[in-house]
Amino acid sequence: MSWLHILGHRISAGDAKSVLTQHIIDRGDGAAVELFQARDSDARAGAILFVHGNQGGLFLGGKEAVDDGSLVRFSSRLGVTAAAISQPGFGASDGPADFCGPATQRAIVAALDFLKEQPSVDPASIVLYGNSRGAVASAMVAAQVTDLRAVILTGGVYDLRKAYESGSRGLQQAIHKEAGLSSASFLDRSPIHHSHKIKAETLLLHGRYDDRASVDQAERFSEALAETGASVTLHTLECGHRLPRQQVTPILRDFLIRIFAPVTTAH
């Protein structure tokens, strides 16, 4: 893959141990993809890539994880590289947005490829973490990139046609505008139909009272993954679409500490 260019622009991280940089990489078709990265040290370790949600029309992209401190926090506390991508049409990434479709999926794959080439990243220990529409795209990528260590999905829809049929007017308009309503468009954005291809351990987090992405979407996707023999865990939380940090943090901490634990060899 050819890189469009690497900015390597250092951003003040508010933490002397963390190196926070911004990069512009090539999606593989000449389009720009924005990526932010926090690295705690030069030691080789795992990595986590965040894929944002809709962001309420702010279009911050990956900068959201910079502004709220997520990148530095995850990097410093876990001793890993933490990165956040801007989906097409968000941040400095070229658009248009395609509602979790092929262009968005290619952007995520390009970001994963970029991470795998970093000397500080163990390519066998990469976690993909998608939220809301980012969860949809991340699940689709997990069906294509089979060497991911784990996938974390929060507040996603996994059968887009079902979500469209029962969704809000706003959701229907976004899908119609960005993706279209053809059978192929729904299939390209519905991870439940590709669950047999997902090999990574999967953690699903979903609000029981989510009015944007019905909890049955996560339940059905969890069942579909389990039927294929995949390792999957679903946590249903007592909340809506936005997952309270105090509920999510202990679940994520236990999961990620185990995922990133150094492999020991018995002698």
PDB file of C-alpha atoms in Angstrom:
ATOM      1  CA  MET A   1       0.000   0.000   0.000  1.00  0.00           C
ATOM      2  CA  SER A   2       1.289   3.483  -0.801  1.00  0.00           C
ATOM      3  CA  TRP A   3       0.868   6.148   1.849  1.00  0.00           C
ATOM      4  CA  LEU A   4      -0.493   9.499   0.716  1.00  0.00           C
ATOM      5  CA  HIS A   5       1.718  11.190   3.274  1.00  0.00           C
ATOM      6  CA  ILE A   6       2.574  10.891   6.929  1.00  0.00           C
ATOM      7  CA  LEU A   7       2.247  14.132   8.828  1.00  0.00           C
ATOM      8  CA  GLY A   8       3.796  12.836  12.021  1.00  0.00           C
ATOM      9  CA  HIS A   9       2.422  15.986  13.634  1.00  0.00           C
ATOM     10  CA  ARG A  10       2.843  15.863  17.394  1.00  0.00           C
ATOM     11  CA  ILE A  11      -0.067  17.123  19.470  1.00  0.00           C
ATOM     12  CA  SER A  12       0.081  18.129  23.108  1.00  0.00           C
ATOM     13  CA  ALA A  13      -1.209  15.111  24.991  1.00  0.00           C
ATOM     14  CA  GLY A  14      -1.275  16.431  28.525  1.00  0.00           C
ATOM     15  CA  ASP A  15       0.782  13.406  29.550  1.00  0.00           C
ATOM     16  CA  ALA A  16       4.578  13.488  29.387  1.00  0.00           C
ATOM     17  CA  LYS A  17       4.743   9.756  28.666  1.00  0.00           C
ATOM     18  CA  SER A  18       2.418   9.764  25.675  1.00  0.00           C
ATOM     19  CA  VAL A  19       3.368  10.689  22.129  1.00  0.00           C
ATOM     20  CA  LEU A  20       0.249  11.776  20.239  1.00  0.00           C
ATOM     21  CA  THR A  21       0.477  12.181  16.460  1.00  0.00           C
ATOM     22  CA  GLN A  22      -1.812  12.869  13.511  1.00  0.00           C
ATOM     23  CA  HIS A  23      -1.393  11.039  10.207  1.00  0.00           C
ATOM     24  CA  ILE A  24      -2.979  11.199   6.763  1.00  0.00           C
ATOM     25  CA  ILE A  25      -2.803   7.863   4.969  1.00  0.00           C
ATOM     26  CA  ASP A  26      -4.008   6.519   1.632  1.00  0.00           C
ATOM     27  CA  ARG A  27      -7.227   4.499   1.667  1.00  0.00           C
ATOM     28  CA  GLY A  28      -5.841   2.447  -1.215  1.00  0.00           C
ATOM     29  CA  ASP A  29      -7.697   4.353  -3.918  1.00  0.00           C
ATOM     30  CA  GLY A  30      -6.050   7.760  -3.507  1.00  0.00           C
ATOM     31  CA  ALA A  31      -8.528   9.039  -0.920  1.00  0.00           C
ATOM     32  CA  ALA A  32      -7.177  10.478   2.330  1.00  0.00           C
ATOM     33  CA  VAL A  33      -7.847   8.865   5.693  1.00  0.00           C
ATOM     34  CA  GLU A  34      -7.134  10.751   8.915  1.00  0.00           C
ATOM     35  CA  LEU A  35      -5.675   8.815  11.825  1.00  0.00           C
ATOM     36  CA  PHE A  36      -4.679   9.916  15.325  1.00  0.00           C
ATOM     37  CA  GLN A  37      -2.280   7.772  17.324  1.00  0.00           C
ATOM     38  CA  ALA A  38      -1.038   7.734  20.919  1.00  0.00           C
ATOM     39  CA  ARG A  39       2.031   5.692  21.805  1.00  0.00           C
ATOM     40  CA  ASP A  40       3.186   5.206  25.385  1.00  0.00           C
ATOM     41  CA  SER A  41       6.637   3.777  24.635  1.00  0.00           C
ATOM     42  CA  ASP A  42       8.773   2.231  21.905  1.00  0.00           C
ATOM     43  CA  ALA A  43       8.329  -1.229  23.415  1.00  0.00           C
ATOM     44  CA  ARG A  44       6.536  -3.669  21.105  1.00  0.00           C
ATOM     45  CA  ALA A  45       3.001  -4.251  22.342  1.00  0.00           C
ATOM     46  CA  GLY A  46      -0.588  -4.452  21.146  1.00  0.00           C
ATOM     47  CA  ALA A  47      -2.769  -1.754  19.625  1.00  0.00           C
ATOM     48  CA  ILE A  48      -6.396  -0.659  19.717  1.00  0.00           C
ATOM     49  CA  LEU A  49      -8.153   1.187  16.868  1.00  0.00           C
ATOM     50  CA  PHE A  50     -11.265   3.244  17.654  1.00  0.00           C
ATOM     51  CA  VAL A  51     -13.968   3.820  15.034  1.00  0.00           C
ATOM     52  CA  HIS A  52     -16.344   6.619  16.017  1.00  0.00           C
ATOM     53  CA  GLY A  53     -20.101   6.922  15.712  1.00  0.00           C
ATOM     54  CA  ASN A  54     -22.322   9.610  14.195  1.00  0.00           C
ATOM     55  CA  GLN A  55     -21.164  12.438  16.526  1.00  0.00           C
ATOM     56  CA  GLY A  56     -24.384  14.434  16.333  1.00  0.00           C
ATOM     57  CA  GLY A  57     -23.454  16.314  13.195  1.00  0.00           C
ATOM     58  CA  LEU A  58     -20.133  17.622  14.542  1.00  0.00           C
ATOM     59  CA  PHE A  59     -18.027  15.540  12.102  1.00  0.00           C
ATOM     60  CA  LEU A  60     -15.003  15.540  14.427  1.00  0.00           C
ATOM     61  CA  GLY A  61     -13.926  12.092  13.327  1.00  0.00           C
ATOM     62  CA  GLY A  62     -11.027  10.562  15.231  1.00  0.00           C
ATOM     63  CA  LYS A  63     -10.284  13.863  16.974  1.00  0.00           C
ATOM     64  CA  GLU A  64     -13.168  13.055  19.306  1.00  0.00           C
ATOM     65  CA  ALA A  65     -10.961  10.412  20.964  1.00  0.00           C
ATOM     66  CA  VAL A  66      -8.172  12.978  21.270  1.00  0.00           C
ATOM     67  CA  ASP A  67     -10.389  15.662  22.789  1.00  0.00           C
ATOM     68  CA  ASP A  68     -12.019  13.375  25.362  1.00  0.00           C
ATOM     69  CA  GLY A  69      -8.680  11.868  26.395  1.00  0.00           C
ATOM     70  CA  SER A  70      -9.498   8.308  25.289  1.00  0.00           C
ATOM     71  CA  LEU A  71      -6.363   7.783  23.205  1.00  0.00           C
ATOM     72  CA  VAL A  72      -3.917   8.879  25.882  1.00  0.00           C
ATOM     73  CA  ARG A  73      -5.869   7.117  28.616  1.00  0.00           C
ATOM     74  CA  PHE A  74      -6.001   3.743  26.852  1.00  0.00           C
ATOM     75  CA  SER A  75      -2.405   3.989  25.668  1.00  0.00           C
ATOM     76  CA  SER A  76      -0.897   4.923  29.011  1.00  0.00           C
ATOM     77  CA  ARG A  77      -2.972   2.601  31.170  1.00  0.00           C
ATOM     78  CA  LEU A  78      -2.630  -0.464  28.947  1.00  0.00           C
ATOM     79  CA  GLY A  79       0.854   0.198  27.604  1.00  0.00           C
ATOM     80  CA  VAL A  80      -0.340  -0.133  24.007  1.00  0.00           C
ATOM     81  CA  THR A  81      -0.658   2.011  20.899  1.00  0.00           C
ATOM     82  CA  ALA A  82      -4.130   3.585  20.746  1.00  0.00           C
ATOM     83  CA  ALA A  83      -5.408   5.017  17.465  1.00  0.00           C
ATOM     84  CA  ALA A  84      -8.610   6.597  16.171  1.00  0.00           C
ATOM     85  CA  ILE A  85      -9.726   6.878  12.565  1.00  0.00           C
ATOM     86  CA  SER A  86     -11.938   9.473  10.901  1.00  0.00           C
ATOM     87  CA  GLN A  87     -14.504   7.764   8.700  1.00  0.00           C
ATOM     88  CA  PRO A  88     -15.030   9.105   5.145  1.00  0.00           C
ATOM     89  CA  GLY A  89     -16.756  12.476   5.355  1.00  0.00           C
ATOM     90  CA  PHE A  90     -15.587  13.058   8.935  1.00  0.00           C
ATOM     91  CA  GLY A  91     -12.605  15.038  10.184  1.00  0.00           C
ATOM     92  CA  ALA A  92      -9.912  15.374   7.515  1.00  0.00           C
ATOM     93  CA  SER A  93     -10.837  12.122   5.751  1.00  0.00           C
ATOM     94  CA  ASP A  94     -12.064  12.411   2.182  1.00  0.00           C
ATOM     95  CA  GLY A  95     -15.762  11.806   1.673  1.00  0.00           C
ATOM     96  CA  PRO A  96     -18.478  11.259   0.927  1.00  0.00           C
ATOM     97  CA  ALA A  97     -19.822   9.277   3.858  1.00  0.00           C
ATOM     98  CA  ASP A  98     -21.262   5.925   2.794  1.00  0.00           C
ATOM     99  CA  PHE A  99     -22.960   4.735   6.004  1.00  0.00           C
ATOM    100  CA  CYS A 100     -20.568   1.979   7.036  1.00  0.00           C
ATOM    101  CA  GLY A 101     -20.143   0.796   3.455  1.00  0.00           C
ATOM    102  CA  PRO A 102     -17.184  -0.341   1.341  1.00  0.00           C
ATOM    103  CA  ALA A 103     -15.349   3.019   1.415  1.00  0.00           C
ATOM    104  CA  THR A 104     -15.565   3.195   5.204  1.00  0.00           C
ATOM    105  CA  GLN A 105     -14.487  -0.417   5.513  1.00  0.00           C
ATOM    106  CA  ARG A 106     -11.485   0.188   3.226  1.00  0.00           C
ATOM    107  CA  ALA A 107     -10.504   3.174   5.367  1.00  0.00           C
ATOM    108  CA  ILE A 108     -10.508   0.999   8.490  1.00  0.00           C
ATOM    109  CA  VAL A 109      -8.482  -1.721   6.756  1.00  0.00           C
ATOM    110  CA  ALA A 110      -5.937   0.916   5.667  1.00  0.00           C
ATOM    111  CA  ALA A 111      -5.662   2.123   9.262  1.00  0.00           C
ATOM    112  CA  LEU A 112      -5.119  -1.438  10.490  1.00  0.00           C
ATOM    113  CA  ASP A 113      -2.431  -1.958   7.856  1.00  0.00           C
ATOM    114  CA  PHE A 114      -0.746   1.257   8.982  1.00  0.00           C
ATOM    115  CA  LEU A 115      -0.724   0.062  12.600  1.00  0.00           C
ATOM    116  CA  LYS A 116       0.695  -3.329  11.638  1.00  0.00           C
ATOM    117  CA  GLU A 117       3.705  -1.587  10.089  1.00  0.00           C
ATOM    118  CA  GLN A 118       4.557   0.360  13.254  1.00  0.00           C
ATOM    119  CA  PRO A 119       7.671  -1.012  15.037  1.00  0.00           C
ATOM    120  CA  SER A 120       5.921  -0.548  18.390  1.00  0.00           C
ATOM    121  CA  VAL A 121       2.889  -2.652  17.378  1.00  0.00           C
ATOM    122  CA  ASP A 122       2.578  -6.418  17.585  1.00  0.00           C
ATOM    123  CA  PRO A 123       0.398  -7.167  14.509  1.00  0.00           C
ATOM    124  CA  ALA A 124      -0.978 -10.291  16.198  1.00  0.00           C
ATOM    125  CA  SER A 125      -2.371  -8.217  19.078  1.00  0.00           C
ATOM    126  CA  ILE A 126      -4.662  -5.606  17.520  1.00  0.00           C
ATOM    127  CA  VAL A 127      -8.144  -4.833  18.838  1.00  0.00           C
ATOM    128  CA  LEU A 128     -10.793  -3.069  16.723  1.00  0.00           C
ATOM    129  CA  TYR A 129     -13.303  -1.002  18.736  1.00  0.00           C
ATOM    130  CA  GLY A 130     -16.350   0.424  16.937  1.00  0.00           C
ATOM    131  CA  ASN A 131     -19.158   2.538  18.362  1.00  0.00           C
ATOM    132  CA  SER A 132     -22.659   2.913  16.840  1.00  0.00           C
ATOM    133  CA  ARG A 133     -22.209   3.245  13.060  1.00  0.00           C
ATOM    134  CA  GLY A 134     -18.544   2.544  13.742  1.00  0.00           C
ATOM    135  CA  ALA A 135     -19.596  -0.801  15.208  1.00  0.00           C
ATOM    136  CA  VAL A 136     -21.388  -1.736  11.994  1.00  0.00           C
ATOM    137  CA  ALA A 137     -18.341  -0.962   9.858  1.00  0.00           C
ATOM    138  CA  SER A 138     -15.951  -2.607  12.332  1.00  0.00           C
ATOM    139  CA  ALA A 139     -17.961  -5.828  12.366  1.00  0.00           C
ATOM    140  CA  MET A 140     -17.876  -5.876   8.558  1.00  0.00           C
ATOM    141  CA  VAL A 141     -14.096  -5.373   8.642  1.00  0.00           C
ATOM    142  CA  ALA A 142     -13.745  -8.194  11.170  1.00  0.00           C
ATOM    143  CA  ALA A 143     -15.317 -10.486   8.573  1.00  0.00           C
ATOM    144  CA  GLN A 144     -12.552  -9.489   6.137  1.00  0.00           C
ATOM    145  CA  VAL A 145      -9.487  -9.135   8.391  1.00  0.00           C
ATOM    146  CA  THR A 146      -9.198 -12.501  10.072  1.00  0.00           C
ATOM    147  CA  ASP A 147      -6.059 -11.885  12.139  1.00  0.00           C
ATOM    148  CA  LEU A 148      -7.566  -9.374  14.580  1.00  0.00           C
ATOM    149  CA  ARG A 149      -6.982 -10.302  18.207  1.00  0.00           C
ATOM    150  CA  ALA A 150     -10.406  -9.056  19.295  1.00  0.00           C
ATOM    151  CA  VAL A 151     -13.338  -6.853  18.332  1.00  0.00           C
ATOM    152  CA  ILE A 152     -15.379  -4.594  20.649  1.00  0.00           C
ATOM    153  CA  LEU A 153     -18.734  -3.376  19.340  1.00  0.00           C
ATOM    154  CA  THR A 154     -21.021  -0.936  21.158  1.00  0.00           C
ATOM    155  CA  GLY A 155     -24.510   0.217  20.192  1.00  0.00           C
ATOM    156  CA  GLY A 156     -24.434  -1.153  16.648  1.00  0.00           C
ATOM    157  CA  VAL A 157     -27.013  -2.541  14.245  1.00  0.00           C
ATOM    158  CA  TYR A 158     -26.034  -5.773  12.558  1.00  0.00           C
ATOM    159  CA  ASP A 159     -28.969  -6.320  10.195  1.00  0.00           C
ATOM    160  CA  LEU A 160     -29.297  -2.998   8.386  1.00  0.00           C
ATOM    161  CA  ARG A 161     -32.477  -3.835   6.479  1.00  0.00           C
ATOM    162  CA  LYS A 162     -34.261  -4.689   9.718  1.00  0.00           C
ATOM    163  CA  ALA A 163     -32.919  -1.505  11.299  1.00  0.00           C
ATOM    164  CA  TYR A 164     -34.128   0.528   8.334  1.00  0.00           C
ATOM    165  CA  GLU A 165     -37.609  -0.985   8.426  1.00  0.00           C
ATOM    166  CA  SER A 166     -38.085  -0.287  12.126  1.00  0.00           C
ATOM    167  CA  GLY A 167     -35.819   2.728  12.551  1.00  0.00           C
ATOM    168  CA  SER A 168     -36.466   6.406  13.036  1.00  0.00           C
ATOM    169  CA  ARG A 169     -37.083   8.815  10.188  1.00  0.00           C
ATOM    170  CA  GLY A 170     -33.597  10.246  10.704  1.00  0.00           C
ATOM    171  CA  LEU A 171     -31.951   6.831  10.434  1.00  0.00           C
ATOM    172  CA  GLN A 172     -33.942   5.979   7.325  1.00  0.00           C
ATOM    173  CA  GLN A 173     -32.940   9.255   5.667  1.00  0.00           C
ATOM    174  CA  ALA A 174     -29.250   8.715   6.481  1.00  0.00           C
ATOM    175  CA  ILE A 175     -29.281   5.180   5.078  1.00  0.00           C
ATOM    176  CA  HIS A 176     -31.163   6.262   1.959  1.00  0.00           C
ATOM    177  CA  LYS A 177     -28.829   9.208   1.325  1.00  0.00           C
ATOM    178  CA  GLU A 178     -25.495   7.535   2.050  1.00  0.00           C
ATOM    179  CA  ALA A 179     -26.053   3.889   1.145  1.00  0.00           C
ATOM    180  CA  GLY A 180     -29.141   3.524  -1.013  1.00  0.00           C
ATOM    181  CA  LEU A 181     -31.762   0.844  -0.600  1.00  0.00           C
ATOM    182  CA  SER A 182     -30.619  -1.937  -2.900  1.00  0.00           C
ATOM    183  CA  SER A 183     -30.274  -5.493  -1.637  1.00  0.00           C
ATOM    184  CA  ALA A 184     -26.517  -5.293  -2.276  1.00  0.00           C
ATOM    185  CA  SER A 185     -26.242  -2.111  -0.212  1.00  0.00           C
ATOM    186  CA  PHE A 186     -27.947  -3.727   2.777  1.00  0.00           C
ATOM    187  CA  LEU A 187     -25.851  -6.896   2.451  1.00  0.00           C
ATOM    188  CA  ASP A 188     -22.606  -4.886   2.346  1.00  0.00           C
ATOM    189  CA  ARG A 189     -23.539  -3.295   5.668  1.00  0.00           C
ATOM    190  CA  SER A 190     -25.139  -6.182   7.570  1.00  0.00           C
ATOM    191  CA  PRO A 191     -22.561  -8.122   9.617  1.00  0.00           C
ATOM    192  CA  ILE A 192     -25.116 -10.716  10.705  1.00  0.00           C
ATOM    193  CA  HIS A 193     -24.960 -12.160   7.180  1.00  0.00           C
ATOM    194  CA  HIS A 194     -21.160 -12.417   7.405  1.00  0.00           C
ATOM    195  CA  SER A 195     -20.883 -13.710  10.970  1.00  0.00           C
ATOM    196  CA  HIS A 196     -19.400 -17.039   9.840  1.00  0.00           C
ATOM    197  CA  LYS A 197     -16.297 -15.179   8.609  1.00  0.00           C
ATOM    198  CA  ILE A 198     -15.521 -13.482  11.929  1.00  0.00           C
ATOM    199  CA  LYS A 199     -12.739 -15.268  13.796  1.00  0.00           C
ATOM    200  CA  ALA A 200     -11.738 -12.678  16.408  1.00  0.00           C
ATOM    201  CA  GLU A 201     -13.006 -12.840  19.973  1.00  0.00           C
ATOM    202  CA  THR A 202     -15.941 -10.435  20.119  1.00  0.00           C
ATOM    203  CA  LEU A 203     -17.267  -8.293  22.967  1.00  0.00           C
ATOM    204  CA  LEU A 204     -20.708  -6.739  22.440  1.00  0.00           C
ATOM    205  CA  LEU A 205     -21.955  -3.896  24.662  1.00  0.00           C
ATOM    206  CA  HIS A 206     -25.492  -2.604  24.231  1.00  0.00           C
ATOM    207  CA  GLY A 207     -28.048  -0.536  26.116  1.00  0.00           C
ATOM    208  CA  ARG A 208     -31.226  -2.373  27.024  1.00  0.00           C
ATOM    209  CA  TYR A 209     -33.297   0.758  26.282  1.00  0.00           C
ATOM    210  CA  ASP A 210     -31.413   1.886  23.160  1.00  0.00           C
ATOM    211  CA  ASP A 211     -33.883   3.776  20.951  1.00  0.00           C
ATOM    212  CA  ARG A 212     -31.476   4.086  17.999  1.00  0.00           C
ATOM    213  CA  ALA A 213     -30.220   0.528  17.775  1.00  0.00           C
ATOM    214  CA  SER A 214     -32.615  -2.008  19.250  1.00  0.00           C
ATOM    215  CA  VAL A 215     -31.035  -4.407  21.734  1.00  0.00           C
ATOM    216  CA  ASP A 216     -32.400  -7.356  19.766  1.00  0.00           C
ATOM    217  CA  GLN A 217     -29.883  -6.466  17.046  1.00  0.00           C
ATOM    218  CA  ALA A 218     -27.028  -7.256  19.452  1.00  0.00           C
ATOM    219  CA  GLU A 219     -28.811 -10.332  20.788  1.00  0.00           C
ATOM    220  CA  ARG A 220     -29.357 -11.773  17.315  1.00  0.00           C
ATOM    221  CA  PHE A 221     -25.801 -11.010  16.242  1.00  0.00           C
ATOM    222  CA  SER A 222     -24.416 -12.601  19.405  1.00  0.00           C
ATOM    223  CA  GLU A 223     -26.443 -15.737  18.715  1.00  0.00           C
ATOM    224  CA  ALA A 224     -25.281 -15.826  15.075  1.00  0.00           C
ATOM    225  CA  LEU A 225     -21.625 -15.602  16.154  1.00  0.00           C
ATOM    226  CA  ALA A 226     -22.063 -18.263  18.823  1.00  0.00           C
ATOM    227  CA  GLU A 227     -23.632 -20.626  16.287  1.00  0.00           C
ATOM    228  CA  THR A 228     -20.439 -20.482  14.223  1.00  0.00           C
ATOM    229  CA  GLY A 229     -18.329 -21.409  17.240  1.00  0.00           C
ATOM    230  CA  ALA A 230     -16.862 -17.917  17.657  1.00  0.00           C
ATOM    231  CA  SER A 231     -15.962 -16.607  21.101  1.00  0.00           C
ATOM    232  CA  VAL A 232     -18.528 -13.901  21.860  1.00  0.00           C
ATOM    233  CA  THR A 233     -19.756 -12.155  25.000  1.00  0.00           C
ATOM    234  CA  LEU A 234     -22.762  -9.812  25.174  1.00  0.00           C
ATOM    235  CA  HIS A 235     -23.228  -7.361  28.036  1.00  0.00           C
ATOM    236  CA  THR A 236     -26.655  -5.697  28.111  1.00  0.00           C
ATOM    237  CA  LEU A 237     -26.469  -2.524  30.198  1.00  0.00           C
ATOM    238  CA  GLU A 238     -29.260  -0.619  31.943  1.00  0.00           C
ATOM    239  CA  CYS A 239     -29.134   2.453  29.706  1.00  0.00           C
ATOM    240  CA  GLY A 240     -29.980   3.849  26.285  1.00  0.00           C
ATOM    241  CA  HIS A 241     -27.785   4.389  23.249  1.00  0.00           C
ATOM    242  CA  ARG A 242     -25.077   6.224  25.161  1.00  0.00           C
ATOM    243  CA  LEU A 243     -23.287   3.787  27.461  1.00  0.00           C
ATOM    244  CA  PRO A 244     -22.353   5.271  30.870  1.00  0.00           C
ATOM    245  CA  ARG A 245     -18.606   5.245  31.393  1.00  0.00           C
ATOM    246  CA  GLN A 246     -18.952   3.926  34.940  1.00  0.00           C
ATOM    247  CA  GLN A 247     -20.746   0.828  33.637  1.00  0.00           C
ATOM    248  CA  VAL A 248     -18.468   0.239  30.662  1.00  0.00           C
ATOM    249  CA  THR A 249     -15.062   0.862  32.256  1.00  0.00           C
ATOM    250  CA  PRO A 250     -14.811  -2.270  34.447  1.00  0.00           C
ATOM    251  CA  ILE A 251     -15.972  -4.502  31.585  1.00  0.00           C
ATOM    252  CA  LEU A 252     -13.455  -3.005  29.175  1.00  0.00           C
ATOM    253  CA  ARG A 253     -10.650  -3.056  31.737  1.00  0.00           C
ATOM    254  CA  ASP A 254     -11.020  -6.755  32.487  1.00  0.00           C
ATOM    255  CA  PHE A 255     -11.420  -7.669  28.822  1.00  0.00           C
ATOM    256  CA  LEU A 256      -8.482  -5.625  27.525  1.00  0.00           C
ATOM    257  CA  ILE A 257      -6.082  -6.563  30.322  1.00  0.00           C
ATOM    258  CA  ARG A 258      -6.683 -10.212  29.428  1.00  0.00           C
ATOM    259  CA  ILE A 259      -6.471  -9.598  25.668  1.00  0.00           C
ATOM    260  CA  PHE A 260      -3.218  -7.663  25.933  1.00  0.00           C
ATOM    261  CA  ALA A 261      -1.642  -9.872  28.596  1.00  0.00           C
ATOM    262  CA  PRO A 262       1.842 -11.038  27.536  1.00  0.00           C
ATOM    263  CA  VAL A 263       1.929 -14.611  26.333  1.00  0.00           C
ATOM    264  CA  THR A 264       4.044 -16.761  28.658  1.00  0.00           C
ATOM    265  CA  THR A 265       5.717 -19.969  27.520  1.00  0.00           C
ATOM    266  CA  ALA A 266       5.859 -22.925  29.869  1.00  0.00           C
ATOM    267  CA  HIS A 267       9.263 -24.626  30.154  1.00  0.00           C
TER     268      HIS A 267
END
